[in-house]
mmCIF file of N, CA and C in Angstrom:
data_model
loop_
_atom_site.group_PDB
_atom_site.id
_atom_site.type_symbol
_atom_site.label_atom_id
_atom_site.label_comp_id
_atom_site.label_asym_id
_atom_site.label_seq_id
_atom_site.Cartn_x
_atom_site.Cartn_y
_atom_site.Cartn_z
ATOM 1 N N UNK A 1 0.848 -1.177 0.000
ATOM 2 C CA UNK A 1 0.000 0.000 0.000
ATOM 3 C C UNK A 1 0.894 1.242 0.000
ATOM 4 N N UNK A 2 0.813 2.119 -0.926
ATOM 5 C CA UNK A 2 1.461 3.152 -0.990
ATOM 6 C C UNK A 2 0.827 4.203 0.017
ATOM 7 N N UNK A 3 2.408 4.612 0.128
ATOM 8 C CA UNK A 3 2.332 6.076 1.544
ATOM 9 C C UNK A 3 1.371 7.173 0.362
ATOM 10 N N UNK A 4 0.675 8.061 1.827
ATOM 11 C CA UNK A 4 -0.677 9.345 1.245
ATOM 12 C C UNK A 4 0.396 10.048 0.147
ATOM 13 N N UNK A 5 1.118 10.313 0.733
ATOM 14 C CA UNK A 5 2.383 11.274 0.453
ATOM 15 C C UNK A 5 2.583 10.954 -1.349
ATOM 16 N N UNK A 6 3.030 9.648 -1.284
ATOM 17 C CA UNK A 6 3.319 9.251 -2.669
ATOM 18 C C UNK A 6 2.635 8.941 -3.640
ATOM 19 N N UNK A 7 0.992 9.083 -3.393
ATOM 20 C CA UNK A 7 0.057 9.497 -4.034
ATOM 21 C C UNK A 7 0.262 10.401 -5.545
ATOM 22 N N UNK A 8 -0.357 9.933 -6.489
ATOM 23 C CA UNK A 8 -0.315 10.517 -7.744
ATOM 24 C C UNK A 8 -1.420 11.631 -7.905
ATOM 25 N N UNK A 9 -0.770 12.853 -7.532
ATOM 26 C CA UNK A 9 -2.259 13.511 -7.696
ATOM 27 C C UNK A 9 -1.861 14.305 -8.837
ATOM 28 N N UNK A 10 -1.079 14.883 -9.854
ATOM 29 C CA UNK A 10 -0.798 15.310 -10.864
ATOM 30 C C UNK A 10 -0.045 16.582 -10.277
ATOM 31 N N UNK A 11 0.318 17.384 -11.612
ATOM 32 C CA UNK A 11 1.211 18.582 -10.846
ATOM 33 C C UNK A 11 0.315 20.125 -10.740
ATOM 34 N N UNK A 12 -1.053 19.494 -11.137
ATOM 35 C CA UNK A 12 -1.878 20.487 -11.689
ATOM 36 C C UNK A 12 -2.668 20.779 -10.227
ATOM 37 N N UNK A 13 -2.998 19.862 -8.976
ATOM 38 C CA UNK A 13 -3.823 19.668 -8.536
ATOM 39 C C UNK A 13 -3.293 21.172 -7.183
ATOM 40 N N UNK A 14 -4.154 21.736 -6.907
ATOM 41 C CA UNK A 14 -3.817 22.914 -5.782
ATOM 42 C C UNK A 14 -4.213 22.538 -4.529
ATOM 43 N N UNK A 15 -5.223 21.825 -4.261
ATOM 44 C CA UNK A 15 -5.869 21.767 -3.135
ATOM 45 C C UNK A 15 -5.598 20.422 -2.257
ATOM 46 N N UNK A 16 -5.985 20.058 -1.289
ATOM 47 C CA UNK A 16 -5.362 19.238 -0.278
ATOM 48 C C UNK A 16 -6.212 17.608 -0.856
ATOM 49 N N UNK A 17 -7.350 18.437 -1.452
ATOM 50 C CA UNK A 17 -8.439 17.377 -2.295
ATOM 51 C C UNK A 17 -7.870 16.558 -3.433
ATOM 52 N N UNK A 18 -7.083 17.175 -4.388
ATOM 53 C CA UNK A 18 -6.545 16.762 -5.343
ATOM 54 C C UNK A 18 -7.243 17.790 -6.566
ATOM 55 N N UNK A 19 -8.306 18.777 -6.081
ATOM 56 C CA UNK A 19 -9.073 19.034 -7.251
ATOM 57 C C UNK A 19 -8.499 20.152 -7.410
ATOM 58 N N UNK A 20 -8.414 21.091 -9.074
ATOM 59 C CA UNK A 20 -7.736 22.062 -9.610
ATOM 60 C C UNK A 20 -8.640 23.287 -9.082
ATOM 61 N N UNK A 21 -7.850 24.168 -8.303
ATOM 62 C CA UNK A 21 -8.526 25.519 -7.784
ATOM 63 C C UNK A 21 -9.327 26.189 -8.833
ATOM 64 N N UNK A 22 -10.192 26.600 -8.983
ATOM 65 C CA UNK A 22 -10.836 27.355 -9.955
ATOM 66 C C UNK A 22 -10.643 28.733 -9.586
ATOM 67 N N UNK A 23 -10.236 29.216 -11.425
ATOM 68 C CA UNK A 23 -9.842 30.477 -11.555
ATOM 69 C C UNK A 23 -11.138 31.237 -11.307
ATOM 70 N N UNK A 24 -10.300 32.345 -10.516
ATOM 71 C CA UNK A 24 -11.502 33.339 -9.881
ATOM 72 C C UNK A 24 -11.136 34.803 -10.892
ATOM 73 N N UNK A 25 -11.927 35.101 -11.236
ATOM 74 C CA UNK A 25 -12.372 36.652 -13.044
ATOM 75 C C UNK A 25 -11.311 37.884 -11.774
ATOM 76 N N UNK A 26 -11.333 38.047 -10.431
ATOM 77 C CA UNK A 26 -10.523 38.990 -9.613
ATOM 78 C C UNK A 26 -9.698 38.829 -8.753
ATOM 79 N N UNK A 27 -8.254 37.620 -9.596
ATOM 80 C CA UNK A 27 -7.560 37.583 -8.764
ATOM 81 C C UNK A 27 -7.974 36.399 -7.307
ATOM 82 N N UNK A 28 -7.138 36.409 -6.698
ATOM 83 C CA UNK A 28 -7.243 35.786 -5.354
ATOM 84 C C UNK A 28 -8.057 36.603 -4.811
ATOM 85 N N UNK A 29 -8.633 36.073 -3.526
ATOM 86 C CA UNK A 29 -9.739 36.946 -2.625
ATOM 87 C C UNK A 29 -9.247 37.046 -1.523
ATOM 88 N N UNK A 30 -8.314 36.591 -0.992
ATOM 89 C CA UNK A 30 -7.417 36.709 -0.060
ATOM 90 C C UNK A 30 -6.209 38.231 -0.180
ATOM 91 N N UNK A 31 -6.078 38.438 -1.762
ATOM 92 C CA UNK A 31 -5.244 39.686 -1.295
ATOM 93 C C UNK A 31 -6.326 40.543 -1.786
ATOM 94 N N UNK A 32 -7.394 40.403 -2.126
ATOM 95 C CA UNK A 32 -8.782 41.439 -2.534
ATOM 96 C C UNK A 32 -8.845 42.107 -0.927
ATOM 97 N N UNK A 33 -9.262 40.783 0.206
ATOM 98 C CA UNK A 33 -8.933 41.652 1.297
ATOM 99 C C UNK A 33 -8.219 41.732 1.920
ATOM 100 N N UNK A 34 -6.876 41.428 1.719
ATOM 101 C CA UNK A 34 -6.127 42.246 2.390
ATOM 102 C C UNK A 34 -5.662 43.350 2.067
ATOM 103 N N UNK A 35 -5.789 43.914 0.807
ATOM 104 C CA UNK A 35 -5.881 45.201 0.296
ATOM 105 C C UNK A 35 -6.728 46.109 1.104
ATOM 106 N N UNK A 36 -7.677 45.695 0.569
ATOM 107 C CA UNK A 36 -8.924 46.582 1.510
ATOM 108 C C UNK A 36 -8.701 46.786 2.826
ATOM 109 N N UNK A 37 -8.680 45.694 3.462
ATOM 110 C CA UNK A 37 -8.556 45.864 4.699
ATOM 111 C C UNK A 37 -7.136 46.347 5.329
ATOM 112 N N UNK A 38 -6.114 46.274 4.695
ATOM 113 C CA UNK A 38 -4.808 47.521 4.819
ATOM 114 C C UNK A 38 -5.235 49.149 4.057
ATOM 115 N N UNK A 39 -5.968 49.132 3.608
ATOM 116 C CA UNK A 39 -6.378 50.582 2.946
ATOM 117 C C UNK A 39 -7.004 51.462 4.196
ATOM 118 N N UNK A 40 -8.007 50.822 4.437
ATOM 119 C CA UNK A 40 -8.944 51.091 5.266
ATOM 120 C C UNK A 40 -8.919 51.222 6.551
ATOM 121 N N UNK A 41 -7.350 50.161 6.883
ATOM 122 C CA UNK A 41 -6.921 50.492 8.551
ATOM 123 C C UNK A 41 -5.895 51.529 8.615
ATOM 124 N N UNK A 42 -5.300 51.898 7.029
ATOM 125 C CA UNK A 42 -4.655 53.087 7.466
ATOM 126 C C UNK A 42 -5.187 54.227 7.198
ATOM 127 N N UNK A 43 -6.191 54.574 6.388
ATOM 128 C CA UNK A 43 -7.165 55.635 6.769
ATOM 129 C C UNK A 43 -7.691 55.850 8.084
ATOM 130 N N UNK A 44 -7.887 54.822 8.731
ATOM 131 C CA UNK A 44 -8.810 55.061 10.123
ATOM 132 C C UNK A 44 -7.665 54.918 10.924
ATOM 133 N N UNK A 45 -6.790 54.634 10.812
ATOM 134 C CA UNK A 45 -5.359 55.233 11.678
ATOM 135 C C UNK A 45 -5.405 56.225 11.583
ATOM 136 N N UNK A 46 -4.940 56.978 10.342
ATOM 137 C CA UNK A 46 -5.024 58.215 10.577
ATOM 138 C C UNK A 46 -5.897 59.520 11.053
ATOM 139 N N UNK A 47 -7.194 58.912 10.873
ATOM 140 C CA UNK A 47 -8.389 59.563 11.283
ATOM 141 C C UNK A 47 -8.248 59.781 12.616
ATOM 142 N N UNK A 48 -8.078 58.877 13.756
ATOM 143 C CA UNK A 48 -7.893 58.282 14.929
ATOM 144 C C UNK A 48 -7.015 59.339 15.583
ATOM 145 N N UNK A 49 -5.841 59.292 14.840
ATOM 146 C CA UNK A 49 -4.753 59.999 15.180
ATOM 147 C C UNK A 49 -4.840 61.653 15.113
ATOM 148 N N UNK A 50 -5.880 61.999 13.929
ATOM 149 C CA UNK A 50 -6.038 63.155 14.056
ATOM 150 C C UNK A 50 -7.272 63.591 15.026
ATOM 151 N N UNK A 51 -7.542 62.842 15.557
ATOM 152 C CA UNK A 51 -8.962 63.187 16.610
ATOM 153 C C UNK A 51 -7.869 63.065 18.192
ATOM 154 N N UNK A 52 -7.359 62.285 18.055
ATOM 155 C CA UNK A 52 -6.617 61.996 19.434
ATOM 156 C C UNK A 52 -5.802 63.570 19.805
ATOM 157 N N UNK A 53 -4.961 64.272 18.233
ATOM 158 C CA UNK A 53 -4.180 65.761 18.673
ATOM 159 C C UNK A 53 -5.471 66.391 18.679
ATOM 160 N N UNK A 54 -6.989 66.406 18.171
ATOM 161 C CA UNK A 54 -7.431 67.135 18.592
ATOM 162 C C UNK A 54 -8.142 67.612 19.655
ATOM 163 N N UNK A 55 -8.091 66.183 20.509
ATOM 164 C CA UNK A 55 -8.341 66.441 21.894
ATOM 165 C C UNK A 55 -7.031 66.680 22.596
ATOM 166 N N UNK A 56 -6.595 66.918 22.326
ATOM 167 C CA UNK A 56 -5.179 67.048 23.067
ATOM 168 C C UNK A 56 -4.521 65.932 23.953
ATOM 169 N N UNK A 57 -4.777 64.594 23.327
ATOM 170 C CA UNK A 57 -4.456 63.366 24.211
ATOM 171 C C UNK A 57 -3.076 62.947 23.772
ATOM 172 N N UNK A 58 -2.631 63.520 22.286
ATOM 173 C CA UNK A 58 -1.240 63.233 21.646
ATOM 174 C C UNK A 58 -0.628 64.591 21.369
ATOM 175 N N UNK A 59 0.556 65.051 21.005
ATOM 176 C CA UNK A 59 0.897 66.403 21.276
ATOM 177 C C UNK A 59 0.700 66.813 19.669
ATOM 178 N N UNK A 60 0.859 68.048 19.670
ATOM 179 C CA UNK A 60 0.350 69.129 17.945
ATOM 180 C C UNK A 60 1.433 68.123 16.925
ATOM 181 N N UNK A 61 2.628 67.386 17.265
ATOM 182 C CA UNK A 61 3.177 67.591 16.370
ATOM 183 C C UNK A 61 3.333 65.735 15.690
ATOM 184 N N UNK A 62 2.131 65.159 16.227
ATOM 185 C CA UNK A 62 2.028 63.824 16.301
ATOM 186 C C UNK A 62 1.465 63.422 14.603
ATOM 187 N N UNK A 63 0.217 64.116 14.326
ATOM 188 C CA UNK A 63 -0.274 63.601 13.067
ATOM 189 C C UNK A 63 0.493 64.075 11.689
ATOM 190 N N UNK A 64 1.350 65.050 11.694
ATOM 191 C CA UNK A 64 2.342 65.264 10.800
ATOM 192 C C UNK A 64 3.707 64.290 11.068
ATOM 193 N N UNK A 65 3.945 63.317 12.190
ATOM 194 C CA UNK A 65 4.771 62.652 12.051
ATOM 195 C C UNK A 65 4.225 61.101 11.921
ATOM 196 N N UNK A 66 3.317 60.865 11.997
ATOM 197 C CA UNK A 66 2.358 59.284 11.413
ATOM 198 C C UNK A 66 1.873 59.894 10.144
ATOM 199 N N UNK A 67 1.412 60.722 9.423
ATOM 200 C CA UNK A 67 1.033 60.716 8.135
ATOM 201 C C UNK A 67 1.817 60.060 7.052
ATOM 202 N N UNK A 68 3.353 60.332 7.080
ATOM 203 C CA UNK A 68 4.194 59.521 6.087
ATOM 204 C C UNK A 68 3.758 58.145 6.063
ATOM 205 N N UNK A 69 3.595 57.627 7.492
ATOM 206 C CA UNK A 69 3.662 55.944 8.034
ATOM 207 C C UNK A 69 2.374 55.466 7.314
ATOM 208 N N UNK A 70 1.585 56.376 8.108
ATOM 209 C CA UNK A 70 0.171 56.061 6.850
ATOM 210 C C UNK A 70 -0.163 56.375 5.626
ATOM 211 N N UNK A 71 0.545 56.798 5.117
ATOM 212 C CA UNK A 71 0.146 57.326 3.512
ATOM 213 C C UNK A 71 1.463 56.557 3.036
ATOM 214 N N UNK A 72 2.111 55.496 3.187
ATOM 215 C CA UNK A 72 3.428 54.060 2.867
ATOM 216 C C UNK A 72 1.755 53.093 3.041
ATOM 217 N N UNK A 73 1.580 53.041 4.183
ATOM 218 C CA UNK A 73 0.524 51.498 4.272
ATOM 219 C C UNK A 73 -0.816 51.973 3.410
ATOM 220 N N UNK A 74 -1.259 52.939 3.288
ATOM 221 C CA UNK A 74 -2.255 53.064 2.549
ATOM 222 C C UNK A 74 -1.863 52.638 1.126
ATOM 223 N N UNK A 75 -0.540 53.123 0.533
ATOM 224 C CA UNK A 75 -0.344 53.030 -0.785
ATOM 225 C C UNK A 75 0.091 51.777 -1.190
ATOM 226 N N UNK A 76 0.646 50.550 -0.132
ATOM 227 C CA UNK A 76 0.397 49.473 -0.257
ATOM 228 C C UNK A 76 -0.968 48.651 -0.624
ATOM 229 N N UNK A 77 -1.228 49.370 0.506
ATOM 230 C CA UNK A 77 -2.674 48.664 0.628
ATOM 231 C C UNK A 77 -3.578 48.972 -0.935
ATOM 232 N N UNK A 78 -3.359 50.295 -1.608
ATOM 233 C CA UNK A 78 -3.877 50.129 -2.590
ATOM 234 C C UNK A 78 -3.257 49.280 -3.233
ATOM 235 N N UNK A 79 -1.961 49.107 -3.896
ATOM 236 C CA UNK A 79 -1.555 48.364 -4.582
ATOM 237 C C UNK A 79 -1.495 46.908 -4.951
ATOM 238 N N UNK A 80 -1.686 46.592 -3.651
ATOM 239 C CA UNK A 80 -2.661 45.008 -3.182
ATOM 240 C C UNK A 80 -3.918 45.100 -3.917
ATOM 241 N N UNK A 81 -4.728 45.740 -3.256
ATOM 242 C CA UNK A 81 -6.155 46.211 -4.171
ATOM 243 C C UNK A 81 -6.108 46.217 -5.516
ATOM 244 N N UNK A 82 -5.354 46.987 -5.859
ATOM 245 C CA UNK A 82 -5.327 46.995 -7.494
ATOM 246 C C UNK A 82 -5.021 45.894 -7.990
ATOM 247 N N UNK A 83 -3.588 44.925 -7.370
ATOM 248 C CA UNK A 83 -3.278 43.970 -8.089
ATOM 249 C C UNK A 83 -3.769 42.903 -8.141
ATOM 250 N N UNK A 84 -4.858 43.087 -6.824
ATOM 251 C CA UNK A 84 -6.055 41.991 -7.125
ATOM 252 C C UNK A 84 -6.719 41.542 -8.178
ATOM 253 N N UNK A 85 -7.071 42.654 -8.633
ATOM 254 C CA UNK A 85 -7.762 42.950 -9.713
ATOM 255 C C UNK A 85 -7.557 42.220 -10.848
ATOM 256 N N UNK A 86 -6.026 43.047 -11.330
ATOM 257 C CA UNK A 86 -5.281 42.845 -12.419
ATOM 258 C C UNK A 86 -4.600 41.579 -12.711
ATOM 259 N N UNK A 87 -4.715 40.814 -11.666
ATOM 260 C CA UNK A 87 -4.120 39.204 -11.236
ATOM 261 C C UNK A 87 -5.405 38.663 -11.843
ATOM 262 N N UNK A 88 -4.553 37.896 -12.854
ATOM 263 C CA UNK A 88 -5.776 36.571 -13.081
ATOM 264 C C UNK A 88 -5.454 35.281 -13.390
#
């Protein structure tokens, strides 16, 4: 009896099943959201951050020094997004 392992499942097969993943028209859906959901947490970072100096809970000179940080992860995060897309 042959080991699971040494099983002939072809070189085509993706899944743990043996069956061929079906192509999805947008890319993987896994970096669909993680795009989104890196877009969207660095917008609301930054939102956050600018409500926090405006209560005065972080000092004046806080949201001009996280804006770079968030506007790097946002532009990832789009680029994930986009390449979701464009991935097929």
């Amino acid at each position: 009896m042959p080991r699971q392992d040494e099983s002939d499942r072809g070189d085509t097969a993706d899944g743990a099943d043996g069956v061929d993943a079906e192509v999805q028209p947008f890319g993987d859906n896994r970096m669909l959201i993680a795009g989104g959901v890196t877009l969207v947490g660095a917008v609301a970072g930054n939102l956050v951050v600018q409500v926090l100096v405006a209560e005065g809970t972080l000092p004046s000179g806080a949201d001009e020094a996280t804006l770079p940080v968030f506007a790097a992860v946002a532009v990832v995060g789009l680029v994930v997004l986009v390449g979701s897309f464009l991935r097929r």
